[in-house]
Amino acid sequence: MDHTLKAVDEELAALARDVAELGALAVSQLKDALRAFAQRDAELGREVAARDERLDALDAAVERNAIRFIALRQPMADDLRRPITAMKTAMNLERCGDLAKNIAKRVGKMAEAPGQAQAEAIADLGRLVAERLEAVMTAYAARDASGALEVWARDEEVDALHDRVFAEILACMSRDAGQARVCTHLMFIAKNLERIGDHATNVAEMVHYQITGHDLSGRPKL
């Protein structure tokens, strides 16, 4: 029995490590994509896009190992919530990587530099989203329900900032029709950042549920 319990703990720990690695990669992808945007570094953007395969492979490995664990161990309660959370978290992180790749790829397509106000607005939104993603992965690693709840509760901050960024981009387009092409790219970048924020919120819900067994859906935000 002790041997079986030890094996279960080791398998769950391995799943958590893979998810943590995936989270670190997703954060790195996002930050590098934002750096490529800020510096108009098309080469870095291409490097970010090329690294996406590593996230895909890790996501597939987490899903495969989680399903195997559930099938072989037939866990209950917390031991069941942990592999399910790992699998769903990995899926959201892989999608964050895809969105970061989309941002990076747009850097090479922007023939013109964005205006300073619009570039700074994107940078502010990017920093906030990266902070949310890092915070929720810290909560996941530490099994910190209150940390996950804090990320979930502040989801509206990302939405509100995205709305302000979008308004700034629209205002730029109305002032200068010549900026329409670059502003269109900025709109897509801002939307990708908002969606990464949504995925961070999804992860926060799952982490909280894994730890407490209580669903946050429908609960009023702080």
PDB file of C-alpha atoms in Angstrom:
ATOM      1  CA  MET A   1       0.000   0.000   0.000  1.00  0.00           C
ATOM      2  CA  ASP A   2       2.815   2.427   0.890  1.00  0.00           C
ATOM      3  CA  HIS A   3       4.488   1.649  -2.423  1.00  0.00           C
ATOM      4  CA  THR A   4       1.265   2.392  -4.317  1.00  0.00           C
ATOM      5  CA  LEU A   5       0.673   5.663  -2.476  1.00  0.00           C
ATOM      6  CA  LYS A   6       4.254   6.732  -3.194  1.00  0.00           C
ATOM      7  CA  ALA A   7       3.824   5.912  -6.881  1.00  0.00           C
ATOM      8  CA  VAL A   8       0.599   7.930  -7.026  1.00  0.00           C
ATOM      9  CA  ASP A   9       2.283  10.928  -5.382  1.00  0.00           C
ATOM     10  CA  GLU A  10       5.220  10.717  -7.780  1.00  0.00           C
ATOM     11  CA  GLU A  11       2.974  10.557 -10.837  1.00  0.00           C
ATOM     12  CA  LEU A  12       0.924  13.524  -9.662  1.00  0.00           C
ATOM     13  CA  ALA A  13       4.106  15.464  -8.889  1.00  0.00           C
ATOM     14  CA  ALA A  14       5.451  14.713 -12.377  1.00  0.00           C
ATOM     15  CA  LEU A  15       2.233  16.007 -13.917  1.00  0.00           C
ATOM     16  CA  ALA A  16       2.470  19.197 -11.867  1.00  0.00           C
ATOM     17  CA  ARG A  17       6.101  19.703 -12.938  1.00  0.00           C
ATOM     18  CA  ASP A  18       5.180  19.372 -16.606  1.00  0.00           C
ATOM     19  CA  VAL A  19       2.361  21.887 -16.195  1.00  0.00           C
ATOM     20  CA  ALA A  20       4.705  24.274 -14.374  1.00  0.00           C
ATOM     21  CA  GLU A  21       7.229  23.958 -17.208  1.00  0.00           C
ATOM     22  CA  LEU A  22       4.487  24.603 -19.733  1.00  0.00           C
ATOM     23  CA  GLY A  23       3.416  27.671 -17.773  1.00  0.00           C
ATOM     24  CA  ALA A  24       6.957  29.031 -17.676  1.00  0.00           C
ATOM     25  CA  LEU A  25       7.245  28.540 -21.430  1.00  0.00           C
ATOM     26  CA  ALA A  26       3.926  30.283 -22.061  1.00  0.00           C
ATOM     27  CA  VAL A  27       4.980  33.279 -19.941  1.00  0.00           C
ATOM     28  CA  SER A  28       8.341  33.402 -21.720  1.00  0.00           C
ATOM     29  CA  GLN A  29       6.637  33.246 -25.110  1.00  0.00           C
ATOM     30  CA  LEU A  30       4.340  36.110 -24.176  1.00  0.00           C
ATOM     31  CA  LYS A  31       7.122  38.319 -22.813  1.00  0.00           C
ATOM     32  CA  ASP A  32       9.351  37.675 -25.832  1.00  0.00           C
ATOM     33  CA  ALA A  33       6.470  38.401 -28.213  1.00  0.00           C
ATOM     34  CA  LEU A  34       5.871  41.703 -26.414  1.00  0.00           C
ATOM     35  CA  ARG A  35       9.590  42.492 -26.551  1.00  0.00           C
ATOM     36  CA  ALA A  36       9.625  41.735 -30.281  1.00  0.00           C
ATOM     37  CA  PHE A  37       6.687  44.133 -30.689  1.00  0.00           C
ATOM     38  CA  ALA A  38       8.256  46.889 -28.589  1.00  0.00           C
ATOM     39  CA  GLN A  39      11.585  46.647 -30.423  1.00  0.00           C
ATOM     40  CA  ARG A  40      10.064  45.894 -33.834  1.00  0.00           C
ATOM     41  CA  ASP A  41      12.318  42.843 -33.916  1.00  0.00           C
ATOM     42  CA  ALA A  42      10.975  40.601 -36.672  1.00  0.00           C
ATOM     43  CA  GLU A  43      13.738  38.031 -36.123  1.00  0.00           C
ATOM     44  CA  LEU A  44      12.796  37.591 -32.472  1.00  0.00           C
ATOM     45  CA  GLY A  45       9.173  37.325 -33.566  1.00  0.00           C
ATOM     46  CA  ARG A  46      10.086  34.436 -35.869  1.00  0.00           C
ATOM     47  CA  GLU A  47      12.010  32.735 -33.046  1.00  0.00           C
ATOM     48  CA  VAL A  48       8.992  32.995 -30.742  1.00  0.00           C
ATOM     49  CA  ALA A  49       6.732  31.491 -33.396  1.00  0.00           C
ATOM     50  CA  ALA A  50       9.164  28.612 -33.994  1.00  0.00           C
ATOM     51  CA  ARG A  51       9.318  27.736 -30.277  1.00  0.00           C
ATOM     52  CA  ASP A  52       5.583  27.090 -30.137  1.00  0.00           C
ATOM     53  CA  GLU A  53       6.103  23.405 -31.002  1.00  0.00           C
ATOM     54  CA  ARG A  54       7.591  22.805 -27.550  1.00  0.00           C
ATOM     55  CA  LEU A  55       4.377  23.969 -25.895  1.00  0.00           C
ATOM     56  CA  ASP A  56       2.314  21.743 -28.174  1.00  0.00           C
ATOM     57  CA  ALA A  57       4.447  18.719 -27.271  1.00  0.00           C
ATOM     58  CA  LEU A  58       4.221  19.376 -23.529  1.00  0.00           C
ATOM     59  CA  ASP A  59       0.452  19.868 -23.713  1.00  0.00           C
ATOM     60  CA  ALA A  60       0.102  16.527 -25.499  1.00  0.00           C
ATOM     61  CA  ALA A  61       2.328  14.825 -22.910  1.00  0.00           C
ATOM     62  CA  VAL A  62       0.310  16.212 -19.980  1.00  0.00           C
ATOM     63  CA  GLU A  63      -2.956  15.087 -21.554  1.00  0.00           C
ATOM     64  CA  ARG A  64      -1.582  11.630 -22.293  1.00  0.00           C
ATOM     65  CA  ASN A  65      -0.157  11.147 -18.795  1.00  0.00           C
ATOM     66  CA  ALA A  66      -3.260  12.524 -17.062  1.00  0.00           C
ATOM     67  CA  ILE A  67      -5.545  10.163 -18.960  1.00  0.00           C
ATOM     68  CA  ARG A  68      -3.214   7.252 -18.233  1.00  0.00           C
ATOM     69  CA  PHE A  69      -3.162   8.126 -14.528  1.00  0.00           C
ATOM     70  CA  ILE A  70      -6.970   8.276 -14.326  1.00  0.00           C
ATOM     71  CA  ALA A  71      -7.376   5.011 -16.236  1.00  0.00           C
ATOM     72  CA  LEU A  72      -4.840   3.051 -14.193  1.00  0.00           C
ATOM     73  CA  ARG A  73      -5.264   4.570 -10.726  1.00  0.00           C
ATOM     74  CA  GLN A  74      -9.013   5.259 -10.754  1.00  0.00           C
ATOM     75  CA  PRO A  75      -8.516   8.153  -8.320  1.00  0.00           C
ATOM     76  CA  MET A  76     -11.178   9.896  -6.248  1.00  0.00           C
ATOM     77  CA  ALA A  77     -11.632  13.354  -4.703  1.00  0.00           C
ATOM     78  CA  ASP A  78      -8.409  15.425  -4.673  1.00  0.00           C
ATOM     79  CA  ASP A  79      -6.427  12.748  -6.509  1.00  0.00           C
ATOM     80  CA  LEU A  80      -8.952  12.959  -9.342  1.00  0.00           C
ATOM     81  CA  ARG A  81      -9.154  16.750  -9.408  1.00  0.00           C
ATOM     82  CA  ARG A  82      -5.380  17.087  -9.768  1.00  0.00           C
ATOM     83  CA  PRO A  83      -4.911  15.263 -13.104  1.00  0.00           C
ATOM     84  CA  ILE A  84      -8.050  16.846 -14.517  1.00  0.00           C
ATOM     85  CA  THR A  85      -6.789  20.299 -13.510  1.00  0.00           C
ATOM     86  CA  ALA A  86      -3.371  19.504 -14.964  1.00  0.00           C
ATOM     87  CA  MET A  87      -4.899  18.493 -18.284  1.00  0.00           C
ATOM     88  CA  LYS A  88      -7.218  21.509 -18.528  1.00  0.00           C
ATOM     89  CA  THR A  89      -4.535  23.922 -17.368  1.00  0.00           C
ATOM     90  CA  ALA A  90      -2.121  22.585 -19.974  1.00  0.00           C
ATOM     91  CA  MET A  91      -4.745  23.083 -22.671  1.00  0.00           C
ATOM     92  CA  ASN A  92      -5.238  26.726 -21.656  1.00  0.00           C
ATOM     93  CA  LEU A  93      -1.493  27.332 -21.488  1.00  0.00           C
ATOM     94  CA  GLU A  94      -0.973  25.827 -24.929  1.00  0.00           C
ATOM     95  CA  ARG A  95      -3.600  28.216 -26.239  1.00  0.00           C
ATOM     96  CA  CYS A  96      -1.756  31.108 -24.552  1.00  0.00           C
ATOM     97  CA  GLY A  97       1.321  30.027 -26.471  1.00  0.00           C
ATOM     98  CA  ASP A  98      -0.652  30.059 -29.720  1.00  0.00           C
ATOM     99  CA  LEU A  99      -1.867  33.582 -29.011  1.00  0.00           C
ATOM    100  CA  ALA A 100       1.662  34.749 -28.156  1.00  0.00           C
ATOM    101  CA  LYS A 101       2.812  33.230 -31.449  1.00  0.00           C
ATOM    102  CA  ASN A 102       0.096  35.190 -33.257  1.00  0.00           C
ATOM    103  CA  ILE A 103       1.363  38.408 -31.673  1.00  0.00           C
ATOM    104  CA  ALA A 104       4.955  37.599 -32.618  1.00  0.00           C
ATOM    105  CA  LYS A 105       4.050  36.821 -36.219  1.00  0.00           C
ATOM    106  CA  ARG A 106       2.337  40.189 -36.628  1.00  0.00           C
ATOM    107  CA  VAL A 107       5.580  41.992 -35.810  1.00  0.00           C
ATOM    108  CA  GLY A 108       7.021  40.981 -39.177  1.00  0.00           C
ATOM    109  CA  LYS A 109       3.863  42.109 -40.969  1.00  0.00           C
ATOM    110  CA  MET A 110       3.882  45.670 -39.600  1.00  0.00           C
ATOM    111  CA  ALA A 111       5.517  47.769 -42.300  1.00  0.00           C
ATOM    112  CA  GLU A 112       5.040  50.935 -40.259  1.00  0.00           C
ATOM    113  CA  ALA A 113       5.816  51.716 -36.640  1.00  0.00           C
ATOM    114  CA  PRO A 114       2.784  52.264 -34.386  1.00  0.00           C
ATOM    115  CA  GLY A 115       2.292  55.639 -32.752  1.00  0.00           C
ATOM    116  CA  GLN A 116       3.878  56.094 -29.338  1.00  0.00           C
ATOM    117  CA  ALA A 117       0.554  56.301 -27.506  1.00  0.00           C
ATOM    118  CA  GLN A 118      -0.731  53.102 -29.117  1.00  0.00           C
ATOM    119  CA  ALA A 119       2.556  51.235 -28.544  1.00  0.00           C
ATOM    120  CA  GLU A 120       2.566  52.237 -24.878  1.00  0.00           C
ATOM    121  CA  ALA A 121      -1.059  51.179 -24.495  1.00  0.00           C
ATOM    122  CA  ILE A 122      -0.263  47.727 -25.922  1.00  0.00           C
ATOM    123  CA  ALA A 123       2.775  47.486 -23.636  1.00  0.00           C
ATOM    124  CA  ASP A 124       0.659  48.316 -20.568  1.00  0.00           C
ATOM    125  CA  LEU A 125      -1.922  45.681 -21.489  1.00  0.00           C
ATOM    126  CA  GLY A 126       0.816  43.143 -22.168  1.00  0.00           C
ATOM    127  CA  ARG A 127       2.446  43.728 -18.788  1.00  0.00           C
ATOM    128  CA  LEU A 128      -0.849  43.296 -16.957  1.00  0.00           C
ATOM    129  CA  VAL A 129      -1.677  40.076 -18.796  1.00  0.00           C
ATOM    130  CA  ALA A 130       1.809  38.653 -18.230  1.00  0.00           C
ATOM    131  CA  GLU A 131       1.520  39.451 -14.514  1.00  0.00           C
ATOM    132  CA  ARG A 132      -1.839  37.644 -14.347  1.00  0.00           C
ATOM    133  CA  LEU A 133      -0.435  34.589 -16.109  1.00  0.00           C
ATOM    134  CA  GLU A 134       2.641  34.470 -13.870  1.00  0.00           C
ATOM    135  CA  ALA A 135       0.530  34.927 -10.741  1.00  0.00           C
ATOM    136  CA  VAL A 136      -1.830  32.078 -11.555  1.00  0.00           C
ATOM    137  CA  MET A 137       1.060  29.718 -12.306  1.00  0.00           C
ATOM    138  CA  THR A 138       2.615  30.666  -8.966  1.00  0.00           C
ATOM    139  CA  ALA A 139      -0.715  29.814  -7.322  1.00  0.00           C
ATOM    140  CA  TYR A 140      -0.805  26.497  -9.185  1.00  0.00           C
ATOM    141  CA  ALA A 141       2.722  25.531  -8.110  1.00  0.00           C
ATOM    142  CA  ALA A 142       2.102  26.527  -4.480  1.00  0.00           C
ATOM    143  CA  ARG A 143      -1.425  25.067  -4.391  1.00  0.00           C
ATOM    144  CA  ASP A 144      -2.527  28.515  -3.221  1.00  0.00           C
ATOM    145  CA  ALA A 145      -6.313  28.861  -3.421  1.00  0.00           C
ATOM    146  CA  SER A 146      -6.310  32.498  -2.300  1.00  0.00           C
ATOM    147  CA  GLY A 147      -3.742  33.397  -4.961  1.00  0.00           C
ATOM    148  CA  ALA A 148      -5.876  31.742  -7.628  1.00  0.00           C
ATOM    149  CA  LEU A 149      -8.957  33.561  -6.316  1.00  0.00           C
ATOM    150  CA  GLU A 150      -7.152  36.900  -6.539  1.00  0.00           C
ATOM    151  CA  VAL A 151      -6.287  36.323 -10.204  1.00  0.00           C
ATOM    152  CA  TRP A 152      -9.864  35.266 -10.953  1.00  0.00           C
ATOM    153  CA  ALA A 153     -11.340  38.232  -9.103  1.00  0.00           C
ATOM    154  CA  ARG A 154      -9.271  40.748 -11.077  1.00  0.00           C
ATOM    155  CA  ASP A 155     -10.244  39.519 -14.534  1.00  0.00           C
ATOM    156  CA  GLU A 156     -12.200  42.718 -15.151  1.00  0.00           C
ATOM    157  CA  GLU A 157      -8.974  44.756 -14.894  1.00  0.00           C
ATOM    158  CA  VAL A 158      -7.729  43.153 -18.100  1.00  0.00           C
ATOM    159  CA  ASP A 159     -11.088  43.663 -19.818  1.00  0.00           C
ATOM    160  CA  ALA A 160     -11.242  47.324 -18.788  1.00  0.00           C
ATOM    161  CA  LEU A 161      -7.693  48.048 -19.945  1.00  0.00           C
ATOM    162  CA  HIS A 162      -8.343  46.239 -23.228  1.00  0.00           C
ATOM    163  CA  ASP A 163     -11.364  48.470 -23.811  1.00  0.00           C
ATOM    164  CA  ARG A 164      -9.245  51.588 -23.216  1.00  0.00           C
ATOM    165  CA  VAL A 165      -6.513  50.326 -25.550  1.00  0.00           C
ATOM    166  CA  PHE A 166      -9.080  49.524 -28.222  1.00  0.00           C
ATOM    167  CA  ALA A 167     -10.577  53.015 -27.889  1.00  0.00           C
ATOM    168  CA  GLU A 168      -7.105  54.558 -28.244  1.00  0.00           C
ATOM    169  CA  ILE A 169      -6.459  52.574 -31.423  1.00  0.00           C
ATOM    170  CA  LEU A 170      -9.830  53.574 -32.903  1.00  0.00           C
ATOM    171  CA  ALA A 171      -9.134  57.210 -32.084  1.00  0.00           C
ATOM    172  CA  CYS A 172      -5.804  56.963 -33.875  1.00  0.00           C
ATOM    173  CA  MET A 173      -7.504  55.537 -36.964  1.00  0.00           C
ATOM    174  CA  SER A 174     -10.066  58.330 -36.983  1.00  0.00           C
ATOM    175  CA  ARG A 175      -7.337  60.983 -36.708  1.00  0.00           C
ATOM    176  CA  ASP A 176      -5.103  59.526 -39.418  1.00  0.00           C
ATOM    177  CA  ALA A 177      -6.480  57.211 -42.085  1.00  0.00           C
ATOM    178  CA  GLY A 178      -2.911  56.460 -43.122  1.00  0.00           C
ATOM    179  CA  GLN A 179      -2.481  54.534 -39.864  1.00  0.00           C
ATOM    180  CA  ALA A 180      -5.347  52.158 -40.647  1.00  0.00           C
ATOM    181  CA  ARG A 181      -3.126  49.214 -41.594  1.00  0.00           C
ATOM    182  CA  VAL A 182      -0.864  49.332 -38.540  1.00  0.00           C
ATOM    183  CA  CYS A 183      -3.853  50.008 -36.275  1.00  0.00           C
ATOM    184  CA  THR A 184      -5.578  46.891 -37.601  1.00  0.00           C
ATOM    185  CA  HIS A 185      -2.568  44.849 -36.495  1.00  0.00           C
ATOM    186  CA  LEU A 186      -2.702  46.551 -33.103  1.00  0.00           C
ATOM    187  CA  MET A 187      -6.375  45.618 -32.700  1.00  0.00           C
ATOM    188  CA  PHE A 188      -5.564  41.953 -33.272  1.00  0.00           C
ATOM    189  CA  ILE A 189      -2.633  42.117 -30.852  1.00  0.00           C
ATOM    190  CA  ALA A 190      -4.810  43.709 -28.173  1.00  0.00           C
ATOM    191  CA  LYS A 191      -7.495  41.060 -28.701  1.00  0.00           C
ATOM    192  CA  ASN A 192      -4.918  38.275 -28.404  1.00  0.00           C
ATOM    193  CA  LEU A 193      -3.722  39.760 -25.118  1.00  0.00           C
ATOM    194  CA  GLU A 194      -7.274  39.961 -23.783  1.00  0.00           C
ATOM    195  CA  ARG A 195      -7.804  36.299 -24.668  1.00  0.00           C
ATOM    196  CA  ILE A 196      -4.611  35.303 -22.849  1.00  0.00           C
ATOM    197  CA  GLY A 197      -6.045  37.099 -19.830  1.00  0.00           C
ATOM    198  CA  ASP A 198      -9.221  35.034 -20.207  1.00  0.00           C
ATOM    199  CA  HIS A 199      -7.175  31.823 -20.254  1.00  0.00           C
ATOM    200  CA  ALA A 200      -5.364  32.927 -17.075  1.00  0.00           C
ATOM    201  CA  THR A 201      -8.777  33.395 -15.457  1.00  0.00           C
ATOM    202  CA  ASN A 202      -9.825  29.921 -16.607  1.00  0.00           C
ATOM    203  CA  VAL A 203      -6.711  28.450 -15.007  1.00  0.00           C
ATOM    204  CA  ALA A 204      -7.429  30.369 -11.789  1.00  0.00           C
ATOM    205  CA  GLU A 205     -10.903  28.812 -11.606  1.00  0.00           C
ATOM    206  CA  MET A 206      -9.490  25.326 -12.097  1.00  0.00           C
ATOM    207  CA  VAL A 207      -6.689  25.777  -9.568  1.00  0.00           C
ATOM    208  CA  HIS A 208      -9.155  27.014  -6.961  1.00  0.00           C
ATOM    209  CA  TYR A 209     -11.445  24.064  -7.647  1.00  0.00           C
ATOM    210  CA  GLN A 210      -8.586  21.578  -7.476  1.00  0.00           C
ATOM    211  CA  ILE A 211      -7.545  22.813  -4.042  1.00  0.00           C
ATOM    212  CA  THR A 212     -10.921  23.496  -2.447  1.00  0.00           C
ATOM    213  CA  GLY A 213     -13.402  21.381  -4.384  1.00  0.00           C
ATOM    214  CA  HIS A 214     -15.562  24.509  -4.785  1.00  0.00           C
ATOM    215  CA  ASP A 215     -16.483  25.982  -8.164  1.00  0.00           C
ATOM    216  CA  LEU A 216     -16.030  29.722  -8.663  1.00  0.00           C
ATOM    217  CA  SER A 217     -18.443  29.971 -11.616  1.00  0.00           C
ATOM    218  CA  GLY A 218     -21.173  32.477 -10.934  1.00  0.00           C
ATOM    219  CA  ARG A 219     -19.542  33.714  -7.726  1.00  0.00           C
ATOM    220  CA  PRO A 220     -19.417  37.516  -7.451  1.00  0.00           C
ATOM    221  CA  LYS A 221     -15.932  38.900  -8.073  1.00  0.00           C
ATOM    222  CA  LEU A 222     -14.121  40.788  -5.332  1.00  0.00           C
TER     223      LEU A 222
END
